[in-house]
């Protein structure tokens, strides 16, 4: 293992260790905020599998997130807490099945057509819960009792909910890291680099892309399940196109092609939102927080083409260029 790989592992381990220690230093608000960001991080990781690993720009990821969320109150409408043992897999499977259907049809298109088809399917799911009694219309649905697993895991307790969310985040991160190192992950990377060449070597790329799409939808459903349980309420906005756009911004802001980038991007995006919404800092301008957030993201994309995850490399390159002597620079130019 080289120095760079060790650095990545140390950084990731430090992030998860900091998240594990966070409840000891934060109050109720901090616990709730970081818990929400971890849910978004899982959501961002689901899209990273498609965009960063496979090269499929999906603009309907919110549909799978929303289906996972709506499955919680729809499948457990009673006053008694439902068991996590069956409700969590049911939410993930429901989102995964819809992703399988959407992927089976949309993956027959490419480029802008693929983006539009995934958006169309997401809007269909949005209007089903928005305009029919199934999803409670614009009022949404409240969760009567948060699920539990005996006396051991009661998600109605904030600290238990936080720990459970962190455990899910670590599990998803490890799963995707293992996928990336597997034969399946290498095939997805090959599809992203040059799908035509992969077909020429004998790979049937469609099943690989469909499997990745379905897995991505299931992970997004897991994030939706956690969001619904944490808030105790779901509404059609969870399937809106703006949420698909927000999670896409997260992974671009963090750095495409890196699982660490999805983590960093989710935290950066959410914290920037909180910063620009602060009336203590911006006063009445806080009502226009979208403007400040948008300008910051534009500046970040312009100044950080590799995302936040590439920032240390940019600093290192600038320091090397600044400290190099003219003879060394001339030799590098001649070699190039």
PDB file of N, CA, C and O in Angstrom, residues 72 79-82 84 87 143-148 154-157 161 228-232:
ATOM      1  N   UNK A  72     -42.029   3.659   4.569  1.00  0.00           N
ATOM      2  CA  UNK A  72     -42.051   3.566   6.035  1.00  0.00           C
ATOM      3  C   UNK A  72     -43.460   3.789   6.582  1.00  0.00           C
ATOM      4  O   UNK A  72     -44.002   2.907   7.269  1.00  0.00           O
ATOM      5  N   UNK A  79     -50.193   2.066  15.190  1.00  0.00           N
ATOM      6  CA  UNK A  79     -49.657   2.831  16.314  1.00  0.00           C
ATOM      7  C   UNK A  79     -48.515   2.095  17.003  1.00  0.00           C
ATOM      8  O   UNK A  79     -47.746   2.693  17.743  1.00  0.00           O
ATOM      9  N   UNK A  80     -48.407   0.806  16.752  1.00  0.00           N
ATOM     10  CA  UNK A  80     -47.327   0.037  17.335  1.00  0.00           C
ATOM     11  C   UNK A  80     -46.083   0.139  16.454  1.00  0.00           C
ATOM     12  O   UNK A  80     -46.184   0.153  15.215  1.00  0.00           O
ATOM     13  N   UNK A  81     -44.891   0.205  17.061  1.00  0.00           N
ATOM     14  CA  UNK A  81     -43.663   0.296  16.259  1.00  0.00           C
ATOM     15  C   UNK A  81     -43.465  -0.939  15.388  1.00  0.00           C
ATOM     16  O   UNK A  81     -43.617  -2.071  15.849  1.00  0.00           O
ATOM     17  N   UNK A  82     -43.156  -0.718  14.125  1.00  0.00           N
ATOM     18  CA  UNK A  82     -42.861  -1.831  13.220  1.00  0.00           C
ATOM     19  C   UNK A  82     -41.447  -2.326  13.481  1.00  0.00           C
ATOM     20  O   UNK A  82     -40.600  -1.605  14.022  1.00  0.00           O
ATOM     21  N   UNK A  84     -37.727  -3.200  12.550  1.00  0.00           N
ATOM     22  CA  UNK A  84     -36.717  -2.802  11.562  1.00  0.00           C
ATOM     23  C   UNK A  84     -36.324  -3.994  10.700  1.00  0.00           C
ATOM     24  O   UNK A  84     -35.975  -3.834   9.526  1.00  0.00           O
ATOM     25  N   UNK A  87     -39.086  -3.929   7.959  1.00  0.00           N
ATOM     26  CA  UNK A  87     -39.435  -2.655   7.347  1.00  0.00           C
ATOM     27  C   UNK A  87     -38.265  -2.066   6.557  1.00  0.00           C
ATOM     28  O   UNK A  87     -38.456  -1.522   5.457  1.00  0.00           O
ATOM     29  N   UNK A 143     -45.616   9.583  10.437  1.00  0.00           N
ATOM     30  CA  UNK A 143     -45.298   8.245  10.932  1.00  0.00           C
ATOM     31  C   UNK A 143     -45.816   8.130  12.358  1.00  0.00           C
ATOM     32  O   UNK A 143     -45.421   8.902  13.244  1.00  0.00           O
ATOM     33  N   UNK A 144     -46.719   7.180  12.593  1.00  0.00           N
ATOM     34  CA  UNK A 144     -47.348   7.051  13.911  1.00  0.00           C
ATOM     35  C   UNK A 144     -46.358   6.627  14.978  1.00  0.00           C
ATOM     36  O   UNK A 144     -46.341   7.180  16.084  1.00  0.00           O
ATOM     37  N   UNK A 145     -45.526   5.655  14.672  1.00  0.00           N
ATOM     38  CA  UNK A 145     -44.540   5.154  15.646  1.00  0.00           C
ATOM     39  C   UNK A 145     -43.281   4.764  14.898  1.00  0.00           C
ATOM     40  O   UNK A 145     -43.342   4.097  13.869  1.00  0.00           O
ATOM     41  N   UNK A 146     -42.151   5.190  15.412  1.00  0.00           N
ATOM     42  CA  UNK A 146     -40.881   4.886  14.756  1.00  0.00           C
ATOM     43  C   UNK A 146     -40.511   3.431  14.970  1.00  0.00           C
ATOM     44  O   UNK A 146     -40.739   2.868  16.044  1.00  0.00           O
ATOM     45  N   UNK A 147     -39.943   2.792  13.945  1.00  0.00           N
ATOM     46  CA  UNK A 147     -39.631   1.357  14.046  1.00  0.00           C
ATOM     47  C   UNK A 147     -38.568   1.071  15.094  1.00  0.00           C
ATOM     48  O   UNK A 147     -37.790   1.942  15.487  1.00  0.00           O
ATOM     49  N   UNK A 148     -38.533  -0.172  15.514  1.00  0.00           N
ATOM     50  CA  UNK A 148     -37.582  -0.597  16.544  1.00  0.00           C
ATOM     51  C   UNK A 148     -37.219  -2.050  16.296  1.00  0.00           C
ATOM     52  O   UNK A 148     -37.810  -2.733  15.449  1.00  0.00           O
ATOM     53  N   UNK A 154     -34.115   1.219  19.467  1.00  0.00           N
ATOM     54  CA  UNK A 154     -35.337   2.010  19.453  1.00  0.00           C
ATOM     55  C   UNK A 154     -35.014   3.335  18.761  1.00  0.00           C
ATOM     56  O   UNK A 154     -34.381   4.220  19.343  1.00  0.00           O
ATOM     57  N   UNK A 155     -35.440   3.478  17.508  1.00  0.00           N
ATOM     58  CA  UNK A 155     -35.072   4.648  16.718  1.00  0.00           C
ATOM     59  C   UNK A 155     -35.826   5.902  17.128  1.00  0.00           C
ATOM     60  O   UNK A 155     -35.602   6.971  16.551  1.00  0.00           O
ATOM     61  N   UNK A 156     -36.684   5.793  18.128  1.00  0.00           N
ATOM     62  CA  UNK A 156     -37.334   6.978  18.669  1.00  0.00           C
ATOM     63  C   UNK A 156     -36.401   7.753  19.604  1.00  0.00           C
ATOM     64  O   UNK A 156     -36.675   8.900  19.946  1.00  0.00           O
ATOM     65  N   UNK A 157     -35.301   7.135  19.987  1.00  0.00           N
ATOM     66  CA  UNK A 157     -34.302   7.791  20.846  1.00  0.00           C
ATOM     67  C   UNK A 157     -33.243   8.435  19.950  1.00  0.00           C
ATOM     68  O   UNK A 157     -32.632   7.756  19.109  1.00  0.00           O
ATOM     69  N   UNK A 161     -30.842   6.649  17.123  1.00  0.00           N
ATOM     70  CA  UNK A 161     -31.050   6.970  15.712  1.00  0.00           C
ATOM     71  C   UNK A 161     -29.756   7.441  15.069  1.00  0.00           C
ATOM     72  O   UNK A 161     -29.433   7.065  13.935  1.00  0.00           O
ATOM     73  N   UNK A 228     -37.124   9.344   6.627  1.00  0.00           N
ATOM     74  CA  UNK A 228     -38.501   9.275   7.093  1.00  0.00           C
ATOM     75  C   UNK A 228     -38.568   8.960   8.585  1.00  0.00           C
ATOM     76  O   UNK A 228     -39.372   9.540   9.321  1.00  0.00           O
ATOM     77  N   UNK A 229     -37.728   8.039   9.038  1.00  0.00           N
ATOM     78  CA  UNK A 229     -37.728   7.666  10.451  1.00  0.00           C
ATOM     79  C   UNK A 229     -37.237   8.825  11.302  1.00  0.00           C
ATOM     80  O   UNK A 229     -37.778   9.104  12.376  1.00  0.00           O
ATOM     81  N   UNK A 230     -36.217   9.522  10.832  1.00  0.00           N
ATOM     82  CA  UNK A 230     -35.649  10.624  11.612  1.00  0.00           C
ATOM     83  C   UNK A 230     -36.648  11.766  11.766  1.00  0.00           C
ATOM     84  O   UNK A 230     -36.831  12.294  12.856  1.00  0.00           O
ATOM     85  N   UNK A 231     -37.304  12.151  10.664  1.00  0.00           N
ATOM     86  CA  UNK A 231     -38.239  13.276  10.710  1.00  0.00           C
ATOM     87  C   UNK A 231     -39.644  12.868  11.151  1.00  0.00           C
ATOM     88  O   UNK A 231     -40.409  13.702  11.630  1.00  0.00           O
ATOM     89  N   UNK A 232     -40.004  11.591  10.942  1.00  0.00           N
ATOM     90  CA  UNK A 232     -41.346  11.145  11.290  1.00  0.00           C
ATOM     91  C   UNK A 232     -42.418  11.681  10.369  1.00  0.00           C
ATOM     92  O   UNK A 232     -43.606  11.698  10.709  1.00  0.00           O
TER      93      UNK A 232
END
